[in-house]
Amino acid sequence: MPQNRVLSGIQPTGEPHLGNLLGAVRWWVADQREGDCFYCVVDLHGLTVAGDPDQRRAASMTMATLLLAAGLDPDSCTLFLQSHVPEHTQLAWLLECTASFGELRRMTQFKDKSAKEGEEAARVGLFTYPCLMAADILLYDADRVPVGDDQRQHLELTRNLAQRFNARYGSDVFVVPEAQIPPPGRGARIMNLQEPERKMSKSAGSPQGVIGLMEDPRDIERKVRRAVTDADDGPDAVRYDTAAKPGVSSLLELLATLEGTRPEEVAARYSRYGPLKADLAAAVVAAVEPIQARYRELDKDPGYVASVLASGAQRAGHVAAATLERAYDAVGLLRSGP
Ligand code: TYM
């Protein structure tokens, strides 16, 4: 079995935000020369909610371009689109026949997302989504899966499915992966700046509290300035106390994550909100500006991005086909041919 295999994925739907960068993409970039890394734009997952086909096409390209702009290097990692490798949906079926209805029902992401329009209207794909995600991971024999904290439950399910499948079919078909989540307060869970009790998200919460990676620096500054803090702005207003002061604590976490320090250390440098917010805004802009500049360059050359995705799909397809073959064989599906 290969060693130090890494796989992770990101949905192309909605504008990518600071949470995606600090919880996941930044770690992908840092890891790409350490492991044998596969990074996937999970376009099929985007079909679990409504969307326009033209926007979908554009969003997949935008996300791939942005990942390259953020620092993924196609000579060091494999970047591809999920729908380019048909083995993902093929293995997902085997995993749907491994998972139980009860365990998928307990997935909090399904409960949250289906609550919006009601279970009656929720797409079956939204329900079975965790099996497709497990297939994304297991196809690549991934040892590690770098994700934000919100994916913890999906990773636990993936591990359970891999272990169950291996036990049921008496073989080591799948590598049981480990979730690799940033330390608490260091990017694991970036919060919405207007609703500090809620994670920053593409699909939920106040848009004024979400910082998009493509956003104009002036808008970023405005959003940080207006971030919710707490009523007391006395001399020791800046404290890291997530229970009593969730607003300011999430700003401290954000700045600590950007600086690579700890929130308590950042808190010690400030007594009032204003200077903290000014420094935070500058740090966020400094993090996104080079990505935006590189994006504008790459966006002029969609042929290059398409060629990266094509060779990524080819490389991913080889690995995926071998794993699917093992899984088909283990469950007892007859192979065609002599
Ligand atoms: P997605 O597209 O919602 O998010 C992509 C990555 O960003 C992380 N993230 C965050 N991290 C910190 N703070 C936040 N506020 C925040 N919001 C998002 C996510 O944890 C994720 O790592 N189901 C996945 C996509 C997926 C996947 C996979 C991931 C499909 N197949 C296989 C890993 C492996 C999702 O919806 O991520």
mmCIF file of C-alpha atoms and ligand atoms in Angstrom:
data_model
loop_
_atom_site.group_PDB
_atom_site.id
_atom_site.type_symbol
_atom_site.label_atom_id
_atom_site.label_comp_id
_atom_site.label_asym_id
_atom_site.label_seq_id
_atom_site.Cartn_x
_atom_site.Cartn_y
_atom_site.Cartn_z
ATOM 1 C CA MET A 1 0.000 0.000 0.000
ATOM 2 C CA PRO A 2 1.308 3.486 -0.754
ATOM 3 C CA GLN A 3 2.503 5.603 2.149
ATOM 4 C CA ASN A 4 1.587 9.144 3.058
ATOM 5 C CA ARG A 5 -1.264 9.438 0.592
ATOM 6 C CA VAL A 6 -3.362 12.550 1.070
ATOM 7 C CA LEU A 7 -6.777 13.331 -0.380
ATOM 8 C CA SER A 8 -9.085 16.250 0.150
ATOM 9 C CA GLY A 9 -11.916 17.968 -1.669
ATOM 10 C CA ILE A 10 -13.831 21.205 -1.950
ATOM 11 C CA GLN A 11 -17.248 21.973 -3.404
ATOM 12 C CA PRO A 12 -17.275 24.454 -6.272
ATOM 13 C CA THR A 13 -20.689 25.858 -5.285
ATOM 14 C CA GLY A 14 -20.768 29.307 -3.669
ATOM 15 C CA GLU A 15 -17.894 31.727 -3.331
ATOM 16 C CA PRO A 16 -14.885 30.239 -1.551
ATOM 17 C CA HIS A 17 -14.187 32.056 1.709
ATOM 18 C CA LEU A 18 -11.592 32.573 4.381
ATOM 19 C CA GLY A 19 -12.786 29.478 6.271
ATOM 20 C CA ASN A 20 -12.024 27.289 3.249
ATOM 21 C CA LEU A 21 -8.564 28.823 2.956
ATOM 22 C CA LEU A 22 -7.580 28.648 6.617
ATOM 23 C CA GLY A 23 -9.316 25.378 7.473
ATOM 24 C CA ALA A 24 -8.240 23.439 4.401
ATOM 25 C CA VAL A 25 -6.597 24.906 1.296
ATOM 26 C CA ARG A 26 -3.671 26.508 3.086
ATOM 27 C CA TRP A 27 -2.813 23.118 4.615
ATOM 28 C CA TRP A 28 -3.100 21.443 1.224
ATOM 29 C CA VAL A 29 -0.560 23.848 -0.188
ATOM 30 C CA ALA A 30 1.783 23.284 2.756
ATOM 31 C CA ASP A 31 1.466 19.517 2.422
ATOM 32 C CA GLN A 32 1.810 19.076 -1.314
ATOM 33 C CA ARG A 33 5.523 18.346 -1.268
ATOM 34 C CA GLU A 34 5.345 16.177 1.884
ATOM 35 C CA GLY A 35 2.910 13.557 0.676
ATOM 36 C CA ASP A 36 1.457 12.062 -2.484
ATOM 37 C CA CYS A 37 -1.456 14.489 -2.590
ATOM 38 C CA PHE A 38 -4.738 14.327 -4.519
ATOM 39 C CA TYR A 39 -7.010 17.360 -4.391
ATOM 40 C CA CYS A 40 -10.437 17.197 -5.921
ATOM 41 C CA VAL A 41 -13.020 19.805 -6.927
ATOM 42 C CA VAL A 42 -16.118 17.834 -5.986
ATOM 43 C CA ASP A 43 -18.489 19.002 -8.699
ATOM 44 C CA LEU A 44 -20.861 16.023 -8.306
ATOM 45 C CA HIS A 45 -21.471 17.004 -4.689
ATOM 46 C CA GLY A 46 -22.732 20.348 -5.977
ATOM 47 C CA LEU A 47 -25.698 18.568 -7.576
ATOM 48 C CA THR A 48 -27.192 17.841 -4.169
ATOM 49 C CA VAL A 49 -28.637 21.365 -4.167
ATOM 50 C CA ALA A 50 -30.309 23.459 -6.890
ATOM 51 C CA GLY A 51 -28.051 25.281 -9.377
ATOM 52 C CA ASP A 52 -27.863 26.616 -12.905
ATOM 53 C CA PRO A 53 -25.809 24.532 -15.433
ATOM 54 C CA ASP A 54 -23.902 27.541 -16.828
ATOM 55 C CA GLN A 55 -23.053 28.748 -13.344
ATOM 56 C CA ARG A 56 -21.976 25.236 -12.452
ATOM 57 C CA ARG A 57 -19.565 25.064 -15.400
ATOM 58 C CA ALA A 58 -18.127 28.448 -14.487
ATOM 59 C CA ALA A 59 -17.871 27.590 -10.788
ATOM 60 C CA SER A 60 -15.821 24.435 -11.390
ATOM 61 C CA MET A 61 -13.305 26.371 -13.476
ATOM 62 C CA THR A 62 -13.231 29.219 -10.969
ATOM 63 C CA MET A 63 -12.522 26.852 -8.110
ATOM 64 C CA ALA A 64 -9.765 25.010 -9.989
ATOM 65 C CA THR A 65 -8.192 28.336 -10.973
ATOM 66 C CA LEU A 66 -8.420 29.609 -7.431
ATOM 67 C CA LEU A 67 -6.754 26.500 -6.002
ATOM 68 C CA LEU A 68 -3.842 27.008 -8.391
ATOM 69 C CA ALA A 69 -3.768 30.700 -7.477
ATOM 70 C CA ALA A 70 -3.651 29.765 -3.788
ATOM 71 C CA GLY A 71 -0.461 27.816 -4.436
ATOM 72 C CA LEU A 72 -1.269 24.276 -5.546
ATOM 73 C CA ASP A 73 1.447 23.235 -7.950
ATOM 74 C CA PRO A 74 0.481 20.605 -10.547
ATOM 75 C CA ASP A 75 4.066 19.321 -10.520
ATOM 76 C CA SER A 76 3.733 18.531 -6.817
ATOM 77 C CA CYS A 77 0.141 17.351 -6.462
ATOM 78 C CA THR A 78 -2.728 15.932 -8.495
ATOM 79 C CA LEU A 79 -5.613 18.378 -8.998
ATOM 80 C CA PHE A 80 -8.738 17.069 -10.709
ATOM 81 C CA LEU A 81 -12.501 17.301 -11.069
ATOM 82 C CA GLN A 82 -14.528 14.575 -9.397
ATOM 83 C CA SER A 83 -16.809 14.007 -12.411
ATOM 84 C CA HIS A 84 -13.781 13.332 -14.633
ATOM 85 C CA VAL A 85 -13.143 10.107 -12.725
ATOM 86 C CA PRO A 86 -16.253 7.891 -12.992
ATOM 87 C CA GLU A 87 -14.982 5.485 -10.338
ATOM 88 C CA HIS A 88 -16.189 7.948 -7.663
ATOM 89 C CA THR A 89 -19.861 7.236 -8.362
ATOM 90 C CA GLN A 90 -19.174 3.557 -8.965
ATOM 91 C CA LEU A 91 -17.562 3.073 -5.576
ATOM 92 C CA ALA A 92 -20.218 5.282 -3.947
ATOM 93 C CA TRP A 93 -22.820 2.625 -4.820
ATOM 94 C CA LEU A 94 -20.849 -0.077 -3.049
ATOM 95 C CA LEU A 95 -20.612 2.182 -0.014
ATOM 96 C CA GLU A 96 -24.340 2.965 -0.121
ATOM 97 C CA CYS A 97 -24.751 -0.790 0.154
ATOM 98 C CA THR A 98 -22.413 -0.756 3.149
ATOM 99 C CA ALA A 99 -23.862 2.212 5.088
ATOM 100 C CA SER A 100 -27.125 1.912 6.996
ATOM 101 C CA PHE A 101 -30.095 4.241 6.615
ATOM 102 C CA GLY A 102 -29.911 5.027 10.333
ATOM 103 C CA GLU A 103 -26.315 6.202 10.291
ATOM 104 C CA LEU A 104 -26.859 8.474 7.277
ATOM 105 C CA ARG A 105 -29.935 9.920 8.975
ATOM 106 C CA ARG A 106 -27.784 10.981 11.911
ATOM 107 C CA MET A 107 -25.410 13.096 9.791
ATOM 108 C CA THR A 108 -25.743 16.639 11.109
ATOM 109 C CA GLN A 109 -24.977 18.205 7.732
ATOM 110 C CA PHE A 110 -27.969 16.389 6.211
ATOM 111 C CA LYS A 111 -30.166 17.437 9.116
ATOM 112 C CA ASP A 112 -29.064 21.084 8.811
ATOM 113 C CA LYS A 113 -29.303 21.336 5.048
ATOM 114 C CA SER A 114 -32.567 19.400 4.684
ATOM 115 C CA ALA A 115 -34.149 21.487 7.451
ATOM 116 C CA LYS A 116 -34.107 24.493 5.100
ATOM 117 C CA GLU A 117 -36.580 23.148 2.544
ATOM 118 C CA GLY A 118 -37.886 20.202 4.519
ATOM 119 C CA GLU A 119 -37.098 16.504 4.170
ATOM 120 C CA GLU A 120 -39.837 16.026 1.604
ATOM 121 C CA ALA A 121 -38.005 18.305 -0.875
ATOM 122 C CA ALA A 122 -34.423 17.310 0.044
ATOM 123 C CA ARG A 123 -32.663 15.464 -2.751
ATOM 124 C CA VAL A 124 -31.772 11.829 -2.138
ATOM 125 C CA GLY A 125 -28.237 12.787 -3.186
ATOM 126 C CA LEU A 126 -28.034 15.099 -0.178
ATOM 127 C CA PHE A 127 -28.849 12.098 1.997
ATOM 128 C CA THR A 128 -26.339 9.740 0.375
ATOM 129 C CA TYR A 129 -23.678 12.462 -0.018
ATOM 130 C CA PRO A 130 -21.470 11.040 2.783
ATOM 131 C CA CYS A 131 -21.115 7.771 0.820
ATOM 132 C CA LEU A 132 -19.862 9.661 -2.232
ATOM 133 C CA MET A 133 -17.485 11.572 0.000
ATOM 134 C CA ALA A 134 -16.255 8.295 1.507
ATOM 135 C CA ALA A 135 -15.706 6.988 -2.031
ATOM 136 C CA ASP A 136 -13.670 10.121 -2.865
ATOM 137 C CA ILE A 137 -11.349 9.277 -0.010
ATOM 138 C CA LEU A 138 -11.187 5.483 -0.103
ATOM 139 C CA LEU A 139 -10.484 5.299 -3.851
ATOM 140 C CA TYR A 140 -7.086 6.897 -3.267
ATOM 141 C CA ASP A 141 -5.958 4.770 -0.305
ATOM 142 C CA ALA A 142 -5.659 8.047 1.575
ATOM 143 C CA ASP A 143 -3.862 7.873 4.907
ATOM 144 C CA ARG A 144 -4.685 11.490 5.750
ATOM 145 C CA VAL A 145 -7.560 13.799 4.903
ATOM 146 C CA PRO A 146 -6.909 17.483 5.688
ATOM 147 C CA VAL A 147 -10.276 19.147 6.429
ATOM 148 C CA GLY A 148 -11.900 21.708 8.716
ATOM 149 C CA ASP A 149 -13.640 20.629 11.896
ATOM 150 C CA ASP A 150 -17.090 20.598 10.220
ATOM 151 C CA GLN A 151 -16.093 17.455 8.270
ATOM 152 C CA ARG A 152 -15.237 15.437 11.388
ATOM 153 C CA GLN A 153 -18.465 13.421 11.361
ATOM 154 C CA HIS A 154 -18.132 12.588 7.651
ATOM 155 C CA LEU A 155 -14.597 11.352 8.268
ATOM 156 C CA GLU A 156 -15.748 9.190 11.156
ATOM 157 C CA LEU A 157 -18.372 7.642 8.868
ATOM 158 C CA THR A 158 -15.741 7.042 6.169
ATOM 159 C CA ARG A 159 -13.578 5.179 8.679
ATOM 160 C CA ASN A 160 -16.547 3.090 9.847
ATOM 161 C CA LEU A 161 -17.498 2.203 6.283
ATOM 162 C CA ALA A 162 -13.929 1.219 5.405
ATOM 163 C CA GLN A 163 -13.640 -0.968 8.495
ATOM 164 C CA ARG A 164 -17.053 -2.560 7.958
ATOM 165 C CA PHE A 165 -16.352 -3.282 4.307
ATOM 166 C CA ASN A 166 -12.961 -4.790 5.126
ATOM 167 C CA ALA A 167 -14.473 -6.923 7.915
ATOM 168 C CA ARG A 168 -17.463 -8.017 5.836
ATOM 169 C CA TYR A 169 -15.453 -9.104 2.846
ATOM 170 C CA GLY A 170 -12.532 -10.466 4.815
ATOM 171 C CA SER A 171 -9.847 -8.432 3.171
ATOM 172 C CA ASP A 172 -7.878 -5.188 3.385
ATOM 173 C CA VAL A 173 -9.485 -3.530 0.405
ATOM 174 C CA PHE A 174 -9.480 -0.051 1.925
ATOM 175 C CA VAL A 175 -6.966 1.988 3.870
ATOM 176 C CA VAL A 176 -8.684 3.428 6.971
ATOM 177 C CA PRO A 177 -7.975 7.180 6.766
ATOM 178 C CA GLU A 178 -7.264 9.699 9.516
ATOM 179 C CA ALA A 179 -8.853 13.141 9.569
ATOM 180 C CA GLN A 180 -6.233 15.872 9.758
ATOM 181 C CA ILE A 181 -7.923 18.859 11.365
ATOM 182 C CA PRO A 182 -6.068 22.087 12.290
ATOM 183 C CA PRO A 183 -5.629 22.608 16.050
ATOM 184 C CA PRO A 184 -8.562 24.319 17.830
ATOM 185 C CA GLY A 185 -8.356 28.106 17.501
ATOM 186 C CA ARG A 186 -5.870 27.797 14.621
ATOM 187 C CA GLY A 187 -8.172 27.479 11.599
ATOM 188 C CA ALA A 188 -10.242 24.398 12.471
ATOM 189 C CA ARG A 189 -13.426 26.430 12.607
ATOM 190 C CA ILE A 190 -13.461 30.009 11.306
ATOM 191 C CA MET A 191 -16.582 31.775 12.508
ATOM 192 C CA ASN A 192 -19.021 34.140 10.790
ATOM 193 C CA LEU A 193 -17.985 37.688 11.750
ATOM 194 C CA GLN A 194 -21.602 38.711 12.348
ATOM 195 C CA GLU A 195 -22.655 35.522 14.116
ATOM 196 C CA PRO A 196 -19.673 34.305 16.125
ATOM 197 C CA GLU A 197 -21.521 31.195 17.296
ATOM 198 C CA ARG A 198 -21.885 29.993 13.701
ATOM 199 C CA LYS A 199 -19.135 28.831 11.329
ATOM 200 C CA MET A 200 -18.336 30.871 8.240
ATOM 201 C CA SER A 201 -20.176 29.118 5.414
ATOM 202 C CA LYS A 202 -20.911 29.466 1.704
ATOM 203 C CA SER A 203 -24.551 28.572 2.167
ATOM 204 C CA ALA A 204 -25.723 29.819 5.563
ATOM 205 C CA GLY A 205 -25.449 32.761 7.930
ATOM 206 C CA SER A 206 -25.119 36.503 7.417
ATOM 207 C CA PRO A 207 -23.227 37.297 4.162
ATOM 208 C CA GLN A 208 -21.821 40.373 5.921
ATOM 209 C CA GLY A 209 -19.908 38.007 8.182
ATOM 210 C CA VAL A 210 -18.372 35.936 5.370
ATOM 211 C CA ILE A 211 -15.098 37.053 3.782
ATOM 212 C CA GLY A 212 -14.868 35.846 0.200
ATOM 213 C CA LEU A 213 -11.411 35.094 -1.164
ATOM 214 C CA MET A 214 -12.137 37.145 -4.276
ATOM 215 C CA GLU A 215 -13.563 40.095 -2.409
ATOM 216 C CA ASP A 216 -12.391 43.675 -2.886
ATOM 217 C CA PRO A 217 -9.928 44.603 -0.092
ATOM 218 C CA ARG A 218 -12.066 47.639 0.807
ATOM 219 C CA ASP A 219 -15.066 45.383 1.401
ATOM 220 C CA ILE A 220 -12.913 43.081 3.496
ATOM 221 C CA GLU A 221 -11.802 46.022 5.640
ATOM 222 C CA ARG A 222 -15.395 47.145 6.075
ATOM 223 C CA LYS A 223 -16.557 43.674 7.092
ATOM 224 C CA VAL A 224 -13.793 43.312 9.662
ATOM 225 C CA ARG A 225 -14.484 46.793 11.061
ATOM 226 C CA ARG A 226 -18.151 45.897 11.491
ATOM 227 C CA ALA A 227 -17.483 42.473 13.000
ATOM 228 C CA VAL A 228 -19.571 41.782 16.085
ATOM 229 C CA THR A 229 -17.617 42.157 19.314
ATOM 230 C CA ASP A 230 -19.156 42.623 22.753
ATOM 231 C CA ALA A 231 -20.779 45.530 24.542
ATOM 232 C CA ASP A 232 -17.910 46.268 26.954
ATOM 233 C CA ASP A 233 -15.082 48.189 25.327
ATOM 234 C CA GLY A 234 -13.242 48.974 28.562
ATOM 235 C CA PRO A 235 -9.469 48.793 29.048
ATOM 236 C CA ASP A 236 -9.392 44.965 29.249
ATOM 237 C CA ALA A 237 -12.047 44.362 26.602
ATOM 238 C CA VAL A 238 -9.722 42.230 24.489
ATOM 239 C CA ARG A 239 -9.641 38.824 26.175
ATOM 240 C CA TYR A 240 -9.570 35.316 24.756
ATOM 241 C CA ASP A 241 -12.640 33.786 26.354
ATOM 242 C CA THR A 242 -14.760 31.867 23.859
ATOM 243 C CA ALA A 243 -17.700 31.427 26.256
ATOM 244 C CA ALA A 244 -17.986 34.974 27.648
ATOM 245 C CA LYS A 245 -16.619 36.886 24.635
ATOM 246 C CA PRO A 246 -17.290 34.844 21.493
ATOM 247 C CA GLY A 247 -17.065 37.830 19.117
ATOM 248 C CA VAL A 248 -13.661 39.122 20.081
ATOM 249 C CA SER A 249 -12.381 35.576 20.644
ATOM 250 C CA SER A 250 -13.127 34.634 17.065
ATOM 251 C CA LEU A 251 -11.262 37.740 15.840
ATOM 252 C CA LEU A 252 -8.288 36.750 17.999
ATOM 253 C CA GLU A 253 -8.402 33.223 16.593
ATOM 254 C CA LEU A 254 -8.481 34.587 13.075
ATOM 255 C CA LEU A 255 -5.469 36.827 13.575
ATOM 256 C CA ALA A 256 -3.586 34.059 15.408
ATOM 257 C CA THR A 257 -4.317 31.666 12.544
ATOM 258 C CA LEU A 258 -3.043 34.154 9.995
ATOM 259 C CA GLU A 259 0.080 34.904 12.039
ATOM 260 C CA GLY A 260 0.756 31.312 13.111
ATOM 261 C CA THR A 261 0.610 32.239 16.801
ATOM 262 C CA ARG A 262 -1.936 31.515 19.568
ATOM 263 C CA PRO A 263 -5.060 33.597 20.339
ATOM 264 C CA GLU A 264 -3.885 34.288 23.912
ATOM 265 C CA GLU A 265 -0.631 35.753 22.580
ATOM 266 C CA VAL A 266 -2.527 38.016 20.209
ATOM 267 C CA ALA A 267 -4.887 39.129 22.998
ATOM 268 C CA ALA A 268 -1.912 40.222 25.132
ATOM 269 C CA ARG A 269 -0.961 42.811 22.485
ATOM 270 C CA TYR A 270 -4.263 44.718 22.465
ATOM 271 C CA SER A 271 -6.479 46.505 24.917
ATOM 272 C CA ARG A 272 -9.157 47.886 22.567
ATOM 273 C CA TYR A 273 -11.141 46.526 19.644
ATOM 274 C CA GLY A 274 -10.237 49.233 17.094
ATOM 275 C CA PRO A 275 -6.503 48.492 16.728
ATOM 276 C CA LEU A 276 -7.170 44.728 16.793
ATOM 277 C CA LYS A 277 -9.650 45.064 13.946
ATOM 278 C CA ALA A 278 -7.321 47.319 11.955
ATOM 279 C CA ASP A 279 -4.467 44.796 12.212
ATOM 280 C CA LEU A 280 -6.775 41.896 11.448
ATOM 281 C CA ALA A 281 -8.123 43.601 8.317
ATOM 282 C CA ALA A 282 -4.560 44.257 7.129
ATOM 283 C CA ALA A 283 -3.569 40.627 7.771
ATOM 284 C CA VAL A 284 -6.587 39.255 5.881
ATOM 285 C CA VAL A 285 -5.936 41.534 2.926
ATOM 286 C CA ALA A 286 -2.250 40.540 2.933
ATOM 287 C CA ALA A 287 -3.301 36.875 2.805
ATOM 288 C CA VAL A 288 -5.799 37.197 -0.047
ATOM 289 C CA GLU A 289 -4.221 39.862 -2.259
ATOM 290 C CA PRO A 290 -1.468 37.662 -3.736
ATOM 291 C CA ILE A 291 -4.060 34.940 -4.415
ATOM 292 C CA GLN A 292 -6.280 37.443 -6.196
ATOM 293 C CA ALA A 293 -3.385 38.754 -8.288
ATOM 294 C CA ARG A 294 -2.360 35.259 -9.340
ATOM 295 C CA TYR A 295 -5.992 34.387 -10.056
ATOM 296 C CA ARG A 296 -6.275 37.308 -12.466
ATOM 297 C CA GLU A 297 -3.203 36.005 -14.305
ATOM 298 C CA LEU A 298 -4.371 32.401 -14.495
ATOM 299 C CA ASP A 299 -7.866 33.400 -15.483
ATOM 300 C CA LYS A 300 -6.463 34.729 -18.775
ATOM 301 C CA ASP A 301 -5.375 31.215 -19.660
ATOM 302 C CA PRO A 302 -8.296 28.787 -19.204
ATOM 303 C CA GLY A 303 -6.555 26.363 -21.570
ATOM 304 C CA TYR A 304 -3.768 25.929 -19.032
ATOM 305 C CA VAL A 305 -6.211 25.232 -16.191
ATOM 306 C CA ALA A 306 -8.095 22.734 -18.386
ATOM 307 C CA SER A 307 -4.830 20.959 -19.225
ATOM 308 C CA VAL A 308 -3.924 20.695 -15.521
ATOM 309 C CA LEU A 309 -7.330 19.145 -14.841
ATOM 310 C CA ALA A 310 -6.983 16.740 -17.762
ATOM 311 C CA SER A 311 -3.636 15.373 -16.631
ATOM 312 C CA GLY A 312 -4.866 15.326 -13.033
ATOM 313 C CA ALA A 313 -7.861 13.204 -14.055
ATOM 314 C CA GLN A 314 -5.605 10.805 -15.912
ATOM 315 C CA ARG A 315 -3.351 10.258 -12.925
ATOM 316 C CA ALA A 316 -6.279 10.061 -10.475
ATOM 317 C CA GLY A 317 -8.091 7.648 -12.785
ATOM 318 C CA HIS A 318 -5.239 5.112 -12.686
ATOM 319 C CA VAL A 319 -5.249 4.966 -8.898
ATOM 320 C CA ALA A 320 -9.049 4.966 -8.676
ATOM 321 C CA ALA A 321 -9.465 2.164 -11.232
ATOM 322 C CA ALA A 322 -7.154 -0.166 -9.312
ATOM 323 C CA THR A 323 -9.005 0.406 -6.029
ATOM 324 C CA LEU A 324 -12.424 -0.052 -7.628
ATOM 325 C CA GLU A 325 -11.244 -3.301 -9.170
ATOM 326 C CA ARG A 326 -10.207 -4.596 -5.730
ATOM 327 C CA ALA A 327 -13.551 -3.569 -4.238
ATOM 328 C CA TYR A 328 -15.624 -5.140 -7.068
ATOM 329 C CA ASP A 329 -13.657 -8.318 -6.759
ATOM 330 C CA ALA A 330 -14.025 -8.420 -2.955
ATOM 331 C CA VAL A 331 -17.837 -8.139 -3.029
ATOM 332 C CA GLY A 332 -18.096 -10.835 -5.703
ATOM 333 C CA LEU A 333 -18.925 -8.938 -8.879
ATOM 334 C CA LEU A 334 -17.851 -10.925 -11.925
ATOM 335 C CA ARG A 335 -15.468 -9.050 -14.195
ATOM 336 C CA SER A 336 -16.128 -9.055 -17.915
ATOM 337 C CA GLY A 337 -13.693 -10.495 -20.445
ATOM 338 C CA PRO A 338 -11.805 -13.751 -20.600
HETATM 339 P P1 TYM B 1 -16.604 22.375 1.676
HETATM 340 O O1 TYM B 1 -16.569 22.573 0.210
HETATM 341 O O2 TYM B 1 -17.808 22.868 2.431
HETATM 342 O O3 TYM B 1 -15.335 23.008 2.348
HETATM 343 C C1 TYM B 1 -14.027 22.766 1.870
HETATM 344 C C2 TYM B 1 -13.065 22.693 3.046
HETATM 345 O O4 TYM B 1 -13.127 23.911 3.811
HETATM 346 C C3 TYM B 1 -13.345 23.597 5.186
HETATM 347 N N1 TYM B 1 -14.159 24.663 5.805
HETATM 348 C C4 TYM B 1 -13.820 25.318 6.911
HETATM 349 N N2 TYM B 1 -12.737 25.244 7.715
HETATM 350 C C5 TYM B 1 -12.683 26.088 8.775
HETATM 351 N N3 TYM B 1 -13.642 26.998 9.065
HETATM 352 C C6 TYM B 1 -14.751 27.115 8.305
HETATM 353 N N4 TYM B 1 -15.682 28.015 8.588
HETATM 354 C C7 TYM B 1 -14.869 26.250 7.162
HETATM 355 N N5 TYM B 1 -15.809 26.096 6.189
HETATM 356 C C8 TYM B 1 -15.358 25.126 5.373
HETATM 357 C C9 TYM B 1 -14.100 22.276 5.178
HETATM 358 O O5 TYM B 1 -13.978 21.597 6.403
HETATM 359 C C10 TYM B 1 -13.426 21.556 4.032
HETATM 360 O O6 TYM B 1 -12.243 20.927 4.471
HETATM 361 N N6 TYM B 1 -17.884 17.537 2.152
HETATM 362 C C11 TYM B 1 -16.800 18.469 1.861
HETATM 363 C C12 TYM B 1 -16.167 18.272 0.489
HETATM 364 C C13 TYM B 1 -15.658 16.889 0.218
HETATM 365 C C14 TYM B 1 -14.482 16.311 0.767
HETATM 366 C C15 TYM B 1 -14.376 15.038 0.152
HETATM 367 C C16 TYM B 1 -13.541 16.740 1.692
HETATM 368 C C17 TYM B 1 -16.179 16.002 -0.649
HETATM 369 N N7 TYM B 1 -15.421 14.898 -0.690
HETATM 370 C C18 TYM B 1 -13.331 14.169 0.464
HETATM 371 C C19 TYM B 1 -12.493 15.857 2.005
HETATM 372 C C20 TYM B 1 -12.396 14.601 1.406
HETATM 373 C C21 TYM B 1 -17.350 19.883 1.887
HETATM 374 O O7 TYM B 1 -18.514 20.108 1.690
HETATM 375 O O8 TYM B 1 -16.376 20.833 2.036
#
